[in-house]
């Protein structure tokens, strides 16, 4: 059992790191674009961009019908296999395009009540980009089935880096505004989506068996509320700030959450390798494989989250100009980074839920978890007037998700594992992130202490990775 567990961790952090790098590198490169965008557009226009990004991300989850969550499982575990998964990519992308067209036509009716922003050209671009993003997610789910990390990386780069670069170029060359930036995002996602569909058709032909789409929707549709809830963990907090503090503070909150949630993005990207490893493990060995890999993923997340929380005074000054008042955002980053540590407990259990094929409970557990955190965030926004207090909704949502998916896993999966192994790393991670939130963000002595502690975490991460690969 130890050998199986050790191999699982090496698979996730070894070859699987190619998928992680392909997902994370463009995202982190996009973070490097953000400092230029915030400075070129300013607080007001960047507030519109932040809202458009919410529309792209949440829209893709809704119109994607959860098929991206079903395609990888289908290609590995169902009878029609790879060719059946290939067919699902085409079917899902076509349905997404139709749903987005309907949403755009109805845009003036829902934009201001939902987003607190009037319907405008930039939001049209963002909505159409959501269809491209859905196609990207479907194609990436298929590429995981065929274990093709190189095209996976190419697609990810075009979608998450090409769009921001195109948008920035349009803004600079035309002295444009938020609409021009969101047009660039649209171009990036459309090119990536079409590329993904072409890659899915390479090397085979779609072949669907009767009931394949219905079966995939039974797995995928319950995941839609689940996936939307996950995206709203971050984005709904921005909408709350828009409502209670104004659009400019919503833009500031987006910058802080972008940095604080970056470890959660990395863990989510690591999931591209983690889920197939769990699915491919023999049923009698799956619990041991999950237990060891979850502990190791948690330890990696602690190092990343703690490093971001401690180094946030440096990183925020890079991400945003002085008018964003970066030092005020440091506690938000620390609070958000703690949520990334808690997210590992949720991810570990959700693998077993999807492997069972009985994901319906996620349609209830995830939205309820979201409501718990958002109610707390609204109450804190109204009661304290503090952006940091609102950010507490982020770890609270993941805490509720961890508990909900643990209970659901016990109902639908025959696999058992010792969740207690996550206790020490999760508690340590929360403590380090809290330290990053409360340590002063000014003064060379305090900044030196932050940097020194982050360096120690970096050394610990290197030692951990060496241990994993040495077995």
XYZ file of C-alpha atoms in Angstrom:
471
model
C 0.000 0.000 0.000
C 2.886 2.350 0.730
C 4.268 1.810 -2.779
C 0.914 2.626 -4.317
C 0.632 5.764 -2.202
C 4.142 6.887 -3.008
C 3.588 6.339 -6.715
C 0.402 8.402 -6.542
C 2.248 11.404 -5.109
C 5.021 11.077 -7.660
C 2.477 10.842 -10.473
C 0.643 13.938 -9.272
C 3.765 16.020 -8.666
C 5.901 14.406 -11.391
C 4.486 14.000 -14.891
C 1.315 15.615 -13.610
C 3.313 18.755 -12.954
C 3.325 19.322 -16.715
C -0.441 19.798 -16.549
C -0.052 21.951 -13.469
C 2.568 24.109 -15.147
C 0.391 24.391 -18.236
C -2.497 25.683 -16.138
C -0.578 27.803 -13.658
C 2.161 29.427 -15.729
C -0.218 31.387 -17.976
C -2.316 32.376 -14.961
C 0.728 33.630 -13.106
C 1.927 35.332 -16.298
C -1.483 37.004 -16.427
C -0.785 38.232 -12.899
C 2.284 39.944 -14.333
C 0.073 41.684 -16.920
C -2.206 43.003 -14.163
C 0.176 45.734 -12.908
C 0.223 47.319 -16.359
C -3.548 47.008 -16.785
C -4.348 48.560 -13.408
C -2.066 51.485 -14.160
C -3.307 52.057 -17.708
C -7.023 51.793 -16.919
C -7.217 53.189 -13.385
C -9.526 52.195 -10.555
C -12.879 52.930 -12.206
C -12.274 51.202 -15.557
C -10.514 48.291 -13.870
C -13.642 47.795 -11.768
C -15.536 47.089 -15.018
C -12.794 44.664 -16.105
C -13.085 42.824 -12.776
C -16.834 42.415 -13.344
C -16.236 41.205 -16.910
C -13.811 38.561 -15.631
C -16.520 37.279 -13.305
C -18.874 36.977 -16.269
C -16.302 35.034 -18.311
C -15.516 32.569 -15.546
C -18.972 31.998 -14.088
C -20.594 32.070 -17.535
C -18.288 29.316 -18.778
C -19.298 27.087 -15.880
C -23.017 27.655 -16.455
C -23.118 27.209 -20.239
C -20.601 24.356 -20.063
C -23.249 22.233 -18.279
C -20.544 20.584 -16.195
C -19.407 18.420 -19.122
C -15.742 19.232 -18.497
C -16.095 17.431 -15.149
C -17.664 14.424 -16.908
C -15.413 14.119 -19.981
C -12.242 12.956 -18.195
C -14.179 10.409 -16.169
C -16.048 9.225 -19.278
C -12.876 8.683 -21.311
C -11.293 6.564 -18.532
C -14.223 4.677 -16.998
C -17.031 4.420 -19.604
C -17.386 1.866 -22.431
C -17.161 4.278 -25.404
C -13.901 5.548 -23.908
C -11.746 8.053 -25.771
C -13.950 8.363 -28.854
C -17.009 8.885 -26.671
C -15.202 11.640 -24.772
C -14.234 13.186 -28.109
C -17.897 13.354 -29.107
C -18.795 15.002 -25.804
C -16.298 17.805 -26.515
C -18.126 18.691 -29.738
C -21.611 18.321 -28.303
C -20.840 20.356 -25.218
C -19.130 23.191 -27.094
C -22.051 23.506 -29.522
C -24.633 23.687 -26.746
C -22.536 26.289 -24.907
C -22.482 28.556 -27.969
C -26.290 28.434 -28.241
C -26.787 29.213 -24.554
C -24.415 32.197 -24.723
C -26.271 33.600 -27.741
C -29.510 33.533 -25.745
C -27.840 35.154 -22.725
C -26.425 37.999 -24.838
C -29.839 38.765 -26.322
C -31.286 38.991 -22.804
C -28.285 40.915 -21.415
C -30.020 44.286 -20.797
C -32.538 42.512 -18.557
C -30.092 40.848 -16.141
C -26.872 42.852 -16.259
C -27.565 45.614 -13.740
C -29.607 43.540 -11.250
C -26.968 40.771 -11.162
C -23.650 42.530 -11.844
C -24.431 46.067 -10.618
C -23.109 47.317 -14.004
C -25.216 48.510 -16.997
C -25.117 46.318 -20.124
C -22.347 47.519 -22.427
C -20.075 46.322 -25.215
C -17.404 44.992 -22.852
C -19.909 42.720 -21.123
C -21.063 41.386 -24.502
C -17.440 40.507 -25.271
C -17.084 38.856 -21.857
C -20.237 36.773 -22.340
C -19.106 35.499 -25.761
C -15.666 34.762 -24.295
C -17.447 32.444 -21.840
C -18.430 30.172 -24.757
C -14.801 30.009 -25.868
C -13.715 29.259 -22.311
C -16.246 26.403 -22.063
C -14.805 24.870 -25.244
C -11.304 25.202 -23.769
C -12.331 23.386 -20.582
C -13.996 20.574 -22.542
C -10.950 20.091 -24.751
C -8.557 20.152 -21.790
C -10.641 17.497 -20.033
C -10.273 15.348 -23.164
C -6.509 15.915 -23.407
C -6.141 14.605 -19.840
C -7.758 11.365 -20.988
C -5.162 10.946 -23.772
C -2.345 12.181 -21.495
C -1.241 14.904 -23.922
C 0.317 17.600 -21.721
C 2.003 19.619 -24.487
C -1.182 20.655 -26.360
C -2.797 21.145 -22.941
C -0.092 23.698 -22.133
C -0.472 25.433 -25.510
C -4.233 25.820 -25.099
C -3.876 27.128 -21.583
C -1.298 29.695 -22.687
C -3.434 30.996 -25.547
C -6.550 31.274 -23.389
C -5.226 32.706 -20.135
C -2.254 34.699 -21.366
C -2.964 35.454 -25.019
C -6.266 37.172 -24.207
C -4.880 39.544 -21.557
C -1.925 40.435 -23.785
C -4.257 41.124 -26.716
C -6.498 43.234 -24.486
C -3.569 45.206 -23.136
C -2.299 45.821 -26.675
C -5.717 47.123 -27.749
C -5.917 49.451 -24.757
C -2.434 50.881 -25.356
C -2.678 51.227 -29.150
C -6.160 52.771 -29.165
C -6.003 54.667 -25.850
C -8.981 52.498 -25.075
C -10.983 51.537 -22.033
C -12.335 48.442 -20.308
C -14.335 47.481 -23.413
C -11.161 47.229 -25.491
C -9.452 45.073 -22.880
C -12.410 42.683 -22.705
C -12.428 42.454 -26.506
C -8.853 41.179 -26.287
C -9.940 38.544 -23.775
C -12.649 37.447 -26.192
C -10.129 36.966 -29.000
C -7.859 34.869 -26.776
C -10.610 32.537 -25.577
C -12.132 32.059 -29.034
C -8.790 31.152 -30.602
C -8.026 28.758 -27.744
C -11.487 27.162 -27.909
C -11.287 26.511 -31.660
C -7.766 25.161 -31.240
C -8.989 22.803 -28.525
C -11.767 21.421 -30.709
C -9.263 20.796 -33.519
C -6.890 19.020 -31.113
C -9.727 16.822 -29.869
C -10.415 15.622 -33.425
C -6.779 14.793 -34.103
C -5.975 11.100 -34.051
C -9.522 9.775 -34.001
C -13.154 10.319 -34.792
C -16.047 11.031 -32.409
C -18.111 7.919 -31.718
C -20.962 8.081 -29.301
C -23.036 5.249 -27.911
C -26.672 5.528 -27.044
C -27.119 7.293 -23.753
C -23.585 8.703 -23.553
C -24.641 12.349 -23.508
C -27.434 11.700 -21.027
C -25.042 9.803 -18.756
C -22.465 12.587 -18.998
C -25.103 15.195 -18.180
C -26.181 13.183 -15.147
C -22.628 13.504 -13.867
C -22.024 17.024 -15.206
C -25.251 18.943 -14.543
C -25.147 18.466 -10.766
C -21.596 19.786 -10.995
C -22.794 23.108 -12.483
C -24.041 24.548 -9.172
C -20.917 23.047 -7.628
C -18.542 24.674 -10.169
C -20.395 27.992 -10.127
C -20.240 27.970 -6.343
C -16.473 27.449 -6.529
C -16.018 30.404 -8.860
C -18.291 32.566 -6.762
C -16.117 31.833 -3.747
C -13.938 34.627 -5.069
C -16.123 36.515 -7.495
C -19.205 36.917 -5.307
C -17.042 38.633 -2.717
C -16.129 41.211 -5.377
C -19.824 41.731 -6.160
C -20.527 42.222 -2.442
C -17.794 44.862 -2.301
C -19.236 46.499 -5.434
C -22.587 46.730 -3.691
C -21.438 47.911 -0.247
C -18.228 49.820 -0.981
C -18.413 50.822 -4.659
C -16.933 49.769 -7.993
C -13.451 51.157 -7.261
C -13.086 49.115 -4.079
C -14.401 46.134 -6.042
C -11.404 46.537 -8.330
C -9.052 46.751 -5.334
C -10.640 43.627 -3.856
C -10.134 41.811 -7.168
C -6.407 42.535 -7.084
C -6.066 41.288 -3.492
C -8.120 38.169 -4.164
C -6.184 37.501 -7.364
C -2.978 37.335 -5.342
C -4.386 35.605 -2.259
C -6.158 32.907 -4.273
C -3.163 32.158 -6.508
C -2.175 29.140 -4.351
C -5.746 27.855 -4.725
C -5.359 28.267 -8.506
C -2.192 26.189 -8.374
C -3.889 23.445 -6.357
C -6.842 23.516 -8.750
C -4.405 23.198 -11.658
C -2.687 20.309 -9.881
C -6.102 18.701 -9.835
C -5.724 18.169 -13.600
C -3.176 15.481 -12.708
C -4.580 14.457 -9.340
C -8.068 13.401 -10.507
C -6.892 10.979 -13.252
C -4.413 9.399 -10.809
C -7.241 8.694 -8.359
C -9.552 7.402 -11.111
C -6.918 5.018 -12.516
C -6.013 3.497 -9.139
C -7.479 0.048 -8.492
C -10.536 0.327 -6.200
C -8.807 -1.561 -3.364
C -5.772 0.768 -3.579
C -7.578 4.059 -4.160
C -7.872 5.034 -0.499
C -4.143 4.614 0.178
C -3.253 6.512 -2.981
C -5.565 9.378 -2.061
C -4.406 9.519 1.553
C -0.706 9.928 0.803
C -1.180 12.227 -2.192
C -3.610 14.448 -0.226
C -1.099 14.852 2.599
C 1.676 15.771 0.167
C -0.526 18.159 -1.831
C -1.542 19.818 1.444
C 2.099 20.300 2.436
C 2.911 21.878 -0.926
C -0.113 24.161 -0.559
C 1.014 25.282 2.901
C 4.385 26.384 1.501
C 2.791 28.241 -1.409
C 0.007 29.888 0.606
C 2.289 30.886 3.447
C 4.811 32.331 1.003
C 2.172 34.441 -0.727
C 0.772 35.701 2.592
C 4.209 36.643 3.914
C 5.425 38.271 0.692
C 2.158 40.106 -0.039
C 3.525 43.611 0.809
C 6.128 43.182 -1.945
C 3.796 41.519 -4.450
C 0.918 43.969 -4.026
C 3.172 46.924 -4.763
C 3.990 45.243 -8.062
C 0.394 44.368 -8.913
C -1.180 47.749 -8.250
C -0.179 51.429 -8.187
C -0.169 53.596 -5.073
C -3.748 54.784 -5.695
C -4.918 51.237 -4.852
C -3.305 51.644 -1.382
C -1.582 48.217 -1.481
C -0.667 48.076 2.217
C -4.368 48.075 3.139
C -4.827 44.933 1.039
C -2.167 42.820 2.813
C -4.555 41.325 5.436
C -6.999 40.374 2.649
C -4.271 38.367 0.924
C -3.404 36.492 4.133
C -7.029 35.623 4.864
C -7.620 34.447 1.294
C -4.434 32.353 1.211
C -5.673 30.468 4.285
C -8.701 29.406 2.255
C -6.400 27.787 -0.307
C -4.985 25.531 2.443
C -8.466 24.424 3.491
C -9.406 23.720 -0.144
C -7.197 20.601 -0.202
C -9.594 18.785 2.142
C -12.470 19.546 -0.201
C -10.586 18.450 -3.351
C -9.493 15.131 -1.860
C -13.062 14.066 -1.128
C -14.578 15.407 -4.328
C -12.341 13.044 -6.385
C -14.091 10.082 -4.801
C -17.518 11.634 -5.347
C -16.906 12.023 -9.091
C -15.293 8.562 -9.331
C -18.472 7.054 -7.907
C -20.540 8.618 -10.712
C -23.014 9.874 -8.090
C -22.272 13.596 -8.042
C -25.854 14.806 -7.536
C -25.248 15.773 -3.925
C -22.732 18.397 -5.028
C -25.608 20.402 -6.497
C -26.805 20.927 -2.922
C -23.634 20.804 -0.816
C -21.630 23.358 -2.786
C -24.303 26.097 -3.082
C -25.107 25.690 0.620
C -21.432 26.112 1.442
C -21.334 29.218 -0.727
C -24.380 30.658 1.042
C -22.753 30.114 4.444
C -19.691 32.118 3.468
C -21.534 34.835 1.574
C -24.044 35.452 4.347
C -21.109 35.873 6.696
C -19.418 38.227 4.203
C -22.565 40.361 3.783
C -23.051 40.618 7.538
C -19.404 41.576 7.983
C -19.575 44.116 5.153
C -22.627 45.781 6.660
C -21.401 45.550 10.239
C -17.713 46.445 9.993
C -17.155 48.424 6.795
C -13.922 46.435 6.375
C -12.742 44.782 3.173
C -10.661 42.355 5.242
C -13.736 41.223 7.139
C -15.505 40.530 3.845
C -12.527 38.393 2.736
C -13.170 36.017 5.663
C -15.967 34.623 3.508
C -13.313 32.912 1.345
C -11.908 30.438 3.914
C -15.336 29.998 5.497
C -16.770 28.794 2.176
C -13.949 26.280 1.711
C -14.364 25.083 5.284
C -18.044 24.406 4.613
C -17.140 22.721 1.297
C -14.654 20.448 3.038
C -17.272 19.349 5.543
C -20.026 18.932 2.952
C -17.973 16.862 0.508
C -16.673 14.698 3.357
C -20.224 13.804 4.349
C -21.236 13.245 0.724
C -18.222 11.009 0.048
C -19.256 8.781 2.930
C -22.674 8.333 1.311
C -21.741 7.680 -2.313
C -18.250 6.130 -2.313
C -17.064 2.758 -1.033
C -13.509 4.089 -0.704
C -12.380 5.160 2.759
C -9.313 7.127 3.819
C -7.998 8.788 6.976
C -8.857 12.464 6.623
C -7.064 13.174 9.902
C -3.719 13.123 8.056
C -4.644 16.588 6.743
C -5.010 18.046 10.235
C -1.370 19.029 10.917
C -0.597 20.634 7.535
C -3.931 22.479 7.362
C -3.592 23.910 10.879
C 0.024 24.901 10.224
C -0.961 26.578 6.957
C -3.749 28.586 8.550
C -1.363 29.747 11.269
C 1.303 30.875 8.791
C -1.237 32.710 6.631
C -2.662 34.427 9.713
C 0.857 35.563 10.573
C 1.202 36.990 7.069
C -2.068 38.860 7.555
C -1.191 40.494 10.885
C 2.528 41.254 10.607
C 3.178 44.936 9.801
C 3.578 45.659 6.090
C 5.941 48.612 6.516
C 9.420 48.978 7.976
C 12.578 47.218 6.829
C 12.781 45.081 9.961
C 9.293 43.659 9.522
C 9.729 43.231 5.766
C 13.019 41.422 6.403
C 11.279 39.069 8.840
C 8.576 38.345 6.261
C 11.164 37.586 3.602
C 13.183 35.334 5.923
C 10.140 33.279 6.931
C 9.124 32.919 3.280
C 12.643 31.713 2.440
C 12.357 29.016 5.118
C 9.091 27.854 3.563
C 10.822 27.687 0.191
C 13.542 25.442 1.626
C 10.900 23.222 3.233
C 9.126 22.905 -0.112
C 12.337 21.788 -1.842
C 13.003 19.180 0.873
C 9.424 17.893 0.570
C 9.574 17.509 -3.219
C 12.926 15.677 -2.980
C 11.481 13.284 -0.428
C 8.492 12.522 -2.643
C 10.611 11.711 -5.685
C 13.066 9.607 -3.683
C 10.154 7.568 -2.329
